[in-house]
Amino acid sequence: MIADLLIQGTQMTLVLLLAPLLTGFVRKVKARFLRRRGPPLLQPYRDLIRLMRKEVVLAHNASWLFRIIPYLIFAGTWVAAALIPTFATGLMFSWTADLIAITALLGSARFFLALAGMDVGTSFGGIGSSREVMIASLAEPAMIMIVFTLALLAGSTQLSTVAGVMLSPTIGLRVSLGLALIALILVAIAENARIPIDNPATHLELTMVHEAMVLEYSGRHLAVIELAAALKLLLYVSLIACVFVPWGLAPAGATLGALLAGAALYVAKLAVGGFLLAVFETSIAKMRVFRVPDFLGVALMLGLLGTLLLFVSRSL
Amino acid sequence: MGGFVFDVAHLLAGGLVLGSFMLLYQDRLYALLNAFALQAVLLALSVAWQAYGQDAPHLYITAGIALVFKAIVIPVALHRIVARLGIHREIETAVSVGPTMLAGIALVALSMVVMLRVTPDADPLAREDLAFALSVVLLGFLMMVSRRNAVSQVVGFMSLENGLILAATGAKGMPLVVEISVAFSVLVAFIVIGIFLFRIRERFDTVDVNALDRFRGERQ
């Protein structure tokens, strides 16, 4: 019991500590591809500490909601990240919640963010919220279709079970899995506001989505929101790693050695994921906002097709 | 081993269906032709795998025909036609991508429902191939219906024929004579359509088939 609690606690701290590092790593690799030196790897941590020290500036008409929303977003994202088996399956929390719960937690975090964008009443916040909700209305059905595909294959929506089924030799080569993987990557790119959809590194009013919503935040509120964004990126990379490359996950009740090996492999998987993301982002151009429904429509289509094609495979 | 053969066949046939969706998604002509060539390569691979799996060496010839004609000759010829007609930058707006995709998904679901109902005791490999082949055929029809440009209608017709070949090879192979004659009839159809393209272009200065409606006096 104590050991379970300890492992779960380590997992939660680990994701929290690694999240800014992953963001920094992606930025560094991207800068390198563009022949720039790039900020140091630890820059996101420094940014967060700097923001924490700064004074909070609030608009006069900001409501109480505006002040608590950063913490709500952070809490929702952190709980969702805690549910994903990162280096070990069968963690304490993984039996109480599943993929649908993770989607719902992220969905509520997004709902609060859109609410915060509209709270102060500036025009940019409204634009950002409206765009965010447009993206969400397509990304969430796609995510749900992916969850259905995995659930039909594994017979459960619990991530530990899914990872176990993926490791077993009965799974074989399946088109549906490939489609689900591509759809999940597309959804992850859209949800994390990465390049073809949105670019959080700029403040270009024609295209900004995420930045427009958090424009009014400052100080520790902004720090918490940035940390939640980094955590969300890590969450999606770990989700893809857990479902599609589950090798090396320590089983329930493993020894300390297996846990450490799992953790090392997890960090390696994160590095590979971040590197591939940086390669993808430097090789593609930003999309017009009105092309975004097409992009996400593909994800939705792939998810639907994956679910359909399952019915003609050897056995469900 | 049986499981592995089935899995790879499933993967390749599923890739063909996905290729049809890629064709539906493209809105520029050169990208469309490249996607078509990719689908033809997948078809050749799929047929070759069927030849290996069913131990039917004459299917390798079919795969070769598919590779040479559908993946190389026809796309290159279409590239030339598009270049000569000077329509390579054409962006089509007949029906927008989203509704077409949804209609495509509905067609795939329909073909699965039909095929899985009518072939409950067939060999699983043939069953799965037939279901995929029917969806490729239906998606080819959808492509021909939803496009206005004559060149992309030709591509839709050709991709429809990819589905026919997949169905034919999945059903334990058909006689080589039939396959070769099908391949050549498609080639002849392609040549005829190519000539027609130039005739349409000569007459109306466009390959948009809406011009034909105007000519018949249906639309002012």
XYZ file of C-alpha atoms in Angstrom:
536
model
C 0.000 0.000 0.000
C 2.713 2.429 1.100
C 4.881 1.301 -1.814
C 1.996 1.785 -4.253
C 1.417 5.264 -2.924
C 5.116 6.016 -3.175
C 5.345 4.846 -6.786
C 2.263 6.825 -7.764
C 3.673 9.893 -6.004
C 6.994 9.482 -7.810
C 5.179 9.205 -11.110
C 3.241 12.417 -10.473
C 6.381 14.322 -9.434
C 8.317 12.917 -12.358
C 5.817 14.111 -14.969
C 5.683 17.521 -13.344
C 9.470 17.865 -13.281
C 10.019 16.502 -16.790
C 7.335 18.586 -18.513
C 9.278 21.892 -18.835
C 12.382 19.931 -19.810
C 10.507 18.333 -22.742
C 9.301 21.753 -23.885
C 12.833 23.112 -23.638
C 14.185 20.120 -25.527
C 11.707 20.576 -28.398
C 12.598 24.278 -28.608
C 16.301 23.502 -28.606
C 16.038 20.879 -31.376
C 13.868 23.201 -33.453
C 16.372 26.023 -33.077
C 19.182 23.669 -34.079
C 17.323 22.669 -37.241
C 16.940 26.346 -38.089
C 20.724 26.812 -37.642
C 20.241 28.825 -34.500
C 21.780 28.166 -31.138
C 18.496 28.197 -29.247
C 17.790 28.830 -25.574
C 19.418 26.532 -23.003
C 17.543 23.355 -22.094
C 16.627 24.664 -18.661
C 15.180 27.947 -19.924
C 11.505 26.925 -19.338
C 12.276 26.340 -15.636
C 13.892 29.781 -15.396
C 10.897 31.349 -17.121
C 8.536 29.698 -14.677
C 10.554 30.839 -11.654
C 10.782 34.368 -13.026
C 7.023 34.508 -13.619
C 6.378 33.173 -10.117
C 8.304 36.091 -8.618
C 6.506 38.745 -10.631
C 3.542 40.746 -9.492
C 0.097 39.727 -10.730
C -1.627 42.424 -12.762
C -5.393 41.939 -12.968
C -7.914 43.774 -15.100
C -10.474 45.814 -13.155
C -13.384 43.781 -14.435
C -11.769 40.375 -13.910
C -14.075 38.124 -11.899
C -13.150 35.567 -9.238
C -13.351 32.925 -11.975
C -10.457 34.564 -13.781
C -8.249 34.126 -10.719
C -9.015 30.490 -9.920
C -9.104 29.177 -13.488
C -5.300 28.758 -13.808
C -5.329 26.428 -10.826
C -8.337 24.509 -12.157
C -6.618 24.007 -15.513
C -3.412 22.917 -13.845
C -5.185 20.513 -11.507
C -7.201 18.923 -14.319
C -4.145 18.445 -16.499
C -2.013 17.105 -13.668
C -4.616 14.543 -12.619
C -4.972 13.450 -16.246
C -1.191 13.094 -16.498
C -1.133 11.102 -13.272
C -3.529 8.539 -14.764
C -1.223 7.594 -17.634
C 1.205 4.751 -16.989
C 4.542 6.362 -17.779
C 7.203 3.958 -16.517
C 5.057 1.314 -14.786
C 1.633 -0.154 -15.393
C -0.807 -1.030 -12.647
C -0.217 2.163 -10.703
C -2.562 3.008 -7.904
C -4.690 5.460 -9.874
C -4.734 3.609 -13.170
C -7.493 1.289 -11.977
C -9.833 4.081 -11.012
C -9.750 6.020 -14.259
C -9.436 5.329 -17.945
C -9.012 6.953 -21.338
C -12.481 8.453 -21.300
C -11.782 10.069 -17.927
C -8.532 11.506 -19.287
C -10.366 12.949 -22.290
C -13.009 14.405 -19.998
C -10.422 15.972 -17.674
C -8.627 17.592 -20.593
C -11.957 18.701 -22.011
C -12.939 20.444 -18.790
C -9.517 22.117 -18.578
C -10.086 23.414 -22.088
C -13.576 24.604 -21.167
C -12.196 26.673 -18.302
C -9.460 28.109 -20.506
C -12.044 29.232 -23.077
C -14.090 30.730 -20.244
C -11.061 32.651 -18.983
C -10.435 33.995 -22.473
C -13.882 35.590 -22.488
C -13.886 36.755 -18.858
C -12.074 40.081 -19.158
C -13.991 40.985 -22.290
C -11.175 41.963 -24.641
C -11.655 41.163 -28.295
C -8.562 38.950 -28.539
C -9.747 36.686 -25.748
C -13.050 36.210 -27.525
C -11.346 35.355 -30.820
C -9.089 32.856 -29.069
C -11.945 31.192 -27.249
C -14.061 30.944 -30.363
C -11.203 29.361 -32.317
C -10.318 27.037 -29.484
C -13.888 25.770 -29.273
C -13.974 25.273 -33.053
C -10.844 23.133 -32.829
C -12.184 21.266 -29.804
C -15.482 20.438 -31.458
C -13.537 18.427 -34.048
C -10.624 17.155 -31.967
C -12.730 15.615 -29.215
C -14.890 13.383 -31.454
C -11.692 12.240 -33.160
C -10.176 11.428 -29.759
C -13.297 9.524 -28.742
C -13.174 7.479 -31.970
C -9.549 6.576 -31.235
C -10.563 5.532 -27.731
C -13.319 3.349 -29.215
C -10.861 1.677 -31.573
C -8.494 0.874 -28.717
C -11.331 -0.219 -26.453
C -12.740 -2.595 -29.080
C -9.302 -4.139 -29.534
C -8.316 -4.386 -25.910
C -11.756 -4.946 -24.445
C -11.178 -2.175 -21.932
C -10.502 1.530 -21.822
C -8.025 1.229 -18.979
C -4.576 2.190 -20.143
C -2.778 -0.519 -18.180
C -4.942 -3.175 -19.831
C -4.501 -1.583 -23.262
C -0.712 -1.562 -22.834
C -0.838 -5.192 -21.732
C -2.852 -6.216 -24.792
C -0.481 -4.292 -27.061
C 2.445 -6.223 -25.578
C 0.777 -9.611 -26.094
C 1.522 -11.484 -29.333
C -2.171 -11.849 -30.227
C -2.373 -8.310 -31.516
C -0.588 -8.763 -34.871
C -0.417 -6.192 -37.642
C -3.571 -4.179 -37.891
C -4.576 -1.315 -40.144
C -6.827 0.073 -37.444
C -3.909 0.550 -35.080
C -1.935 2.457 -37.689
C -4.917 4.674 -38.423
C -5.490 5.249 -34.714
C -1.818 6.180 -34.254
C -1.881 8.755 -37.056
C -5.204 10.157 -35.824
C -3.858 10.395 -32.271
C -0.767 12.258 -33.487
C -2.961 14.716 -35.422
C -5.168 15.244 -32.362
C -2.104 15.720 -30.145
C -0.699 18.366 -32.497
C -4.006 20.228 -32.529
C -4.566 19.959 -28.779
C -1.103 21.193 -27.921
C -1.319 24.128 -30.313
C 1.745 22.985 -32.242
C 2.725 24.402 -35.591
C 0.313 23.587 -38.381
C -2.580 24.622 -36.135
C -1.190 27.327 -33.883
C 2.195 28.694 -32.896
C 2.429 29.665 -29.228
C 5.802 31.313 -29.793
C 4.287 34.257 -31.655
C 1.647 36.889 -31.020
C 0.233 37.214 -34.508
C -3.389 38.241 -34.118
C -4.463 36.693 -37.408
C -3.697 33.178 -36.300
C -3.205 32.992 -32.546
C -5.460 30.691 -30.568
C -3.875 29.734 -27.288
C -1.941 32.959 -26.862
C -5.053 35.056 -27.429
C -6.831 33.386 -24.542
C -4.017 33.796 -22.024
C -3.061 37.304 -23.120
C -4.514 38.903 -19.968
C -2.697 36.631 -17.545
C 0.488 37.615 -15.767
C 2.717 36.608 -12.896
C 2.089 33.338 -11.123
C -1.202 32.777 -12.974
C 0.661 32.775 -16.275
C 3.351 30.515 -14.803
C 0.724 27.959 -13.776
C -0.907 28.072 -17.204
C 2.433 27.642 -18.961
C 3.269 24.705 -16.720
C -0.106 23.141 -17.506
C 0.584 23.573 -21.232
C 3.969 21.870 -20.884
C 2.329 19.102 -18.869
C -0.256 18.583 -21.598
C 2.449 18.103 -24.232
C 4.160 15.557 -22.010
C 0.820 13.867 -21.392
C 0.157 13.318 -25.081
C 3.682 12.050 -25.765
C 3.369 9.616 -22.837
C -0.081 8.539 -24.005
C 1.241 7.685 -27.475
C 4.267 5.965 -25.939
C 2.110 3.999 -23.502
C -0.380 2.775 -26.093
C 1.771 2.231 -29.172
C 5.269 1.543 -27.815
C 4.575 -0.021 -24.406
C 7.840 -1.971 -24.283
C 9.785 -1.602 -21.077
C 6.862 -0.643 -18.859
C 7.405 -2.193 -15.442
C 4.505 -4.493 -14.464
C 2.561 -4.123 -11.228
C 4.622 -5.030 -8.168
C 7.953 -4.881 -9.997
C 11.282 -4.576 -8.288
C 13.155 -1.312 -7.927
C 15.521 -2.260 -10.749
C 12.641 -2.812 -13.192
C 11.112 0.506 -12.152
C 14.383 2.350 -12.742
C 14.834 0.677 -16.135
C 11.253 1.626 -17.008
C 11.923 5.227 -16.002
C 15.108 5.393 -18.081
C 13.309 3.949 -21.097
C 10.459 6.405 -20.541
C 12.842 9.360 -20.669
C 14.330 7.924 -23.868
C 10.847 7.592 -25.396
C 10.081 11.202 -24.446
C 13.314 12.351 -26.093
C 12.490 10.462 -29.296
C 8.946 11.864 -29.286
C 10.168 15.418 -28.745
C 12.776 15.042 -31.478
C 10.198 13.762 -33.996
C 7.857 16.612 -33.067
C 10.628 19.142 -33.691
C 11.431 17.555 -37.058
C 7.755 17.676 -38.026
C 7.367 21.273 -36.918
C 10.385 22.551 -38.810
C 9.364 20.779 -42.004
C 5.826 22.134 -42.238
C 4.284 25.560 -42.633
C 1.611 27.102 -40.463
C -1.896 26.477 -41.734
C -4.586 29.086 -42.264
C -7.186 29.003 -39.506
C -9.909 28.023 -41.937
C -7.920 25.008 -43.096
C -7.857 23.626 -39.552
C -11.250 21.846 -39.874
C -9.835 19.923 -42.859
C -6.787 18.870 -40.830
C -8.902 17.677 -37.922
C -11.491 16.231 -40.285
C -8.744 13.876 -41.443
C -8.117 12.841 -37.839
C -11.828 12.215 -37.306
C -12.026 10.305 -40.588
C -9.044 8.124 -39.676
C -10.540 7.389 -36.264
C -13.876 6.392 -37.794
C -12.176 4.315 -40.470
C -10.050 2.575 -37.847
C -13.134 1.583 -35.904
C -14.863 0.367 -39.076
C -11.917 -1.638 -40.374
C -11.713 -3.495 -37.071
C -14.868 -5.359 -38.056
C -13.231 -7.068 -41.019
C -10.062 -8.105 -39.253
C -9.520 -11.686 -38.187
C -11.113 -11.370 -34.822
C -12.390 -8.356 -33.010
C 2.058 -18.249 -40.416
C -1.593 -18.120 -41.563
C -2.181 -15.259 -39.161
C 0.777 -13.321 -40.471
C -0.257 -13.770 -44.123
C -3.722 -12.557 -43.247
C -2.405 -9.576 -41.283
C -0.191 -8.326 -44.108
C -2.971 -8.825 -46.687
C -5.308 -6.928 -44.374
C -2.772 -4.136 -43.975
C -2.235 -3.740 -47.728
C -5.933 -3.900 -48.600
C -6.711 -1.415 -45.829
C -3.967 0.785 -47.273
C -5.830 0.736 -50.599
C -8.993 2.028 -48.922
C -6.927 4.705 -47.224
C -5.432 5.557 -50.627
C -8.938 6.136 -51.960
C -9.538 8.557 -49.107
C -6.286 10.323 -49.938
C -7.573 10.741 -53.488
C -10.793 12.229 -52.153
C -8.850 14.630 -49.929
C -6.550 16.112 -52.607
C -7.638 19.311 -54.266
C -4.703 19.927 -56.603
C -4.235 17.911 -59.745
C -0.551 16.987 -59.419
C -1.019 15.901 -55.807
C -4.005 13.865 -56.962
C -1.936 12.086 -59.605
C 0.839 11.329 -57.112
C -1.686 9.903 -54.660
C -3.087 7.767 -57.469
C 0.379 6.424 -58.298
C 0.868 5.595 -54.620
C -2.405 3.699 -54.540
C -1.372 1.739 -57.624
C 1.931 0.778 -55.972
C -0.042 -0.428 -52.951
C -2.293 -2.421 -55.276
C 0.716 -4.064 -56.910
C 2.126 -4.963 -53.480
C -1.226 -6.294 -52.370
C -1.637 -8.473 -55.468
C 1.923 -9.744 -55.144
C 1.234 -10.662 -51.523
C -1.926 -12.496 -52.580
C 0.153 -14.390 -55.133
C 2.529 -15.400 -52.358
C -0.233 -16.208 -49.888
C -2.394 -18.219 -52.298
C 0.637 -19.798 -53.978
C -0.655 -18.615 -57.362
C 2.344 -17.468 -59.424
C 0.304 -16.083 -62.320
C -0.886 -13.327 -59.986
C 2.669 -11.953 -60.036
C 2.022 -11.055 -63.676
C -1.077 -9.124 -62.616
C 1.003 -7.335 -60.004
C 3.586 -6.496 -62.659
C 0.899 -5.155 -65.008
C -0.534 -3.046 -62.189
C 2.896 -1.693 -61.307
C 3.942 -0.832 -64.854
C 0.682 0.522 -66.225
C -1.147 1.965 -63.256
C 1.770 3.191 -61.169
C 4.038 4.457 -63.965
C 2.521 4.737 -67.438
C -0.903 6.208 -66.626
C 0.269 8.734 -63.986
C 3.077 9.922 -66.253
C 0.650 10.254 -69.173
C -1.823 12.142 -67.008
C 0.969 14.412 -65.782
C 1.748 15.234 -69.399
C -1.903 15.835 -70.247
C -2.285 18.169 -67.268
C 0.885 20.003 -68.211
C -0.215 20.350 -71.848
C -3.668 21.540 -70.904
C -2.026 24.012 -68.527
C -4.410 23.229 -65.646
C -1.873 22.110 -63.038
C -2.763 24.887 -60.626
C -6.458 24.183 -60.854
C -8.170 23.862 -57.472
C -11.508 22.144 -57.576
C -14.465 23.196 -55.508
C -17.285 20.875 -56.532
C -18.182 19.498 -53.101
C -16.034 20.511 -50.135
C -13.727 18.003 -48.487
C -15.624 17.468 -45.233
C -18.988 16.249 -46.611
C -17.199 14.122 -49.224
C -15.164 12.413 -46.489
C -18.273 11.734 -44.441
C -20.035 10.313 -47.490
C -16.957 8.164 -48.101
C -17.036 6.815 -44.542
C -20.717 6.014 -44.965
C -19.921 4.106 -48.181
C -17.176 2.098 -46.449
C -19.577 1.233 -43.634
C -22.193 0.232 -46.198
C -19.830 -2.059 -48.066
C -18.701 -3.704 -44.806
C -22.277 -4.316 -43.743
C -23.223 -5.766 -47.137
C -20.140 -7.939 -47.557
C -20.041 -9.304 -44.027
C -23.734 -10.228 -44.279
C -23.606 -12.035 -47.606
C -20.355 -13.955 -47.126
C -20.527 -15.435 -43.626
C -18.869 -18.747 -44.456
C -16.344 -17.680 -47.074
C -12.612 -17.827 -46.513
C -11.755 -14.906 -44.156
C -9.065 -13.607 -46.501
C -11.416 -13.463 -49.502
C -14.149 -12.015 -47.317
C -12.023 -9.182 -46.058
C -10.639 -8.513 -49.541
C -14.116 -8.328 -51.033
C -15.281 -5.891 -48.375
C -12.283 -3.628 -49.004
C -12.605 -3.969 -52.776
C -16.251 -2.960 -52.693
C -15.387 0.121 -50.650
C -12.615 1.085 -53.088
C -15.073 0.733 -55.981
C -17.716 2.822 -54.229
C -15.151 5.476 -53.291
C -14.082 5.608 -56.945
C -17.703 6.263 -57.909
C -17.929 8.942 -55.228
C -14.800 10.543 -56.637
C -16.311 10.613 -60.136
C -19.541 12.108 -58.803
C -18.032 14.748 -56.567
C -15.477 16.192 -59.009
C -16.129 18.615 -61.815
C -12.777 18.442 -63.509
C -12.597 15.763 -66.209
C -9.028 14.763 -65.303
C -9.944 13.917 -61.737
C -12.973 12.003 -62.969
C -10.557 9.897 -65.005
C -8.500 9.313 -61.848
C -11.685 8.277 -60.039
C -12.432 5.783 -62.792
C -8.925 4.346 -62.608
C -9.052 3.992 -58.815
C -12.400 2.227 -59.172
C -10.652 -0.266 -61.394
C -8.016 -0.795 -58.654
C -10.860 -2.073 -56.484
C -11.963 -4.465 -59.216
C -8.474 -5.956 -59.485
C -8.305 -6.356 -55.703
C -11.636 -8.196 -55.716
C -10.543 -10.410 -58.587
C -7.303 -11.460 -56.910
C -8.940 -11.998 -53.546
C -11.399 -14.498 -55.020
C -8.713 -17.170 -55.403
C -7.443 -15.674 -58.636
C -9.211 -15.489 -61.948
C -7.900 -16.756 -65.273
C -4.943 -14.815 -66.577
C -6.679 -14.141 -69.909
C -9.486 -12.312 -68.141
C -7.064 -10.256 -66.090
C -4.997 -9.211 -69.077
C -8.086 -8.321 -71.061
C -9.418 -6.247 -68.158
C -6.094 -4.451 -67.898
C -6.053 -3.718 -71.606
C -9.681 -2.637 -71.759
C -8.927 -0.150 -69.020
C -5.944 1.059 -70.976
C -8.106 1.492 -74.069
C -10.698 3.336 -71.998
C -7.927 5.551 -70.719
C -6.780 6.377 -74.231
C -10.345 7.113 -75.340
C -10.885 9.364 -72.319
C -7.591 11.114 -73.040
C -8.713 11.878 -76.582
C -12.046 13.096 -75.258
C -10.267 15.390 -72.829
C -8.507 17.120 -75.658
C -11.739 17.339 -77.688
C -13.578 18.917 -74.738
C -10.725 21.286 -74.230
C -10.637 22.237 -77.916
C -14.341 23.001 -77.985
C -14.902 24.717 -74.649
C -11.455 25.988 -73.617
C -11.863 24.185 -70.296
C -12.043 20.665 -68.885
C -14.748 21.583 -66.394
C -17.664 19.318 -67.286
C -20.156 22.007 -66.283
C -19.410 23.535 -69.661
C -21.124 20.538 -71.246
C -24.361 21.355 -69.405
C -24.276 24.874 -70.749
C -23.710 23.558 -74.253
C -26.781 21.341 -74.038
C -28.821 24.368 -73.026
C -29.640 23.105 -69.542
C -28.071 26.044 -67.809
C -27.707 29.562 -69.087
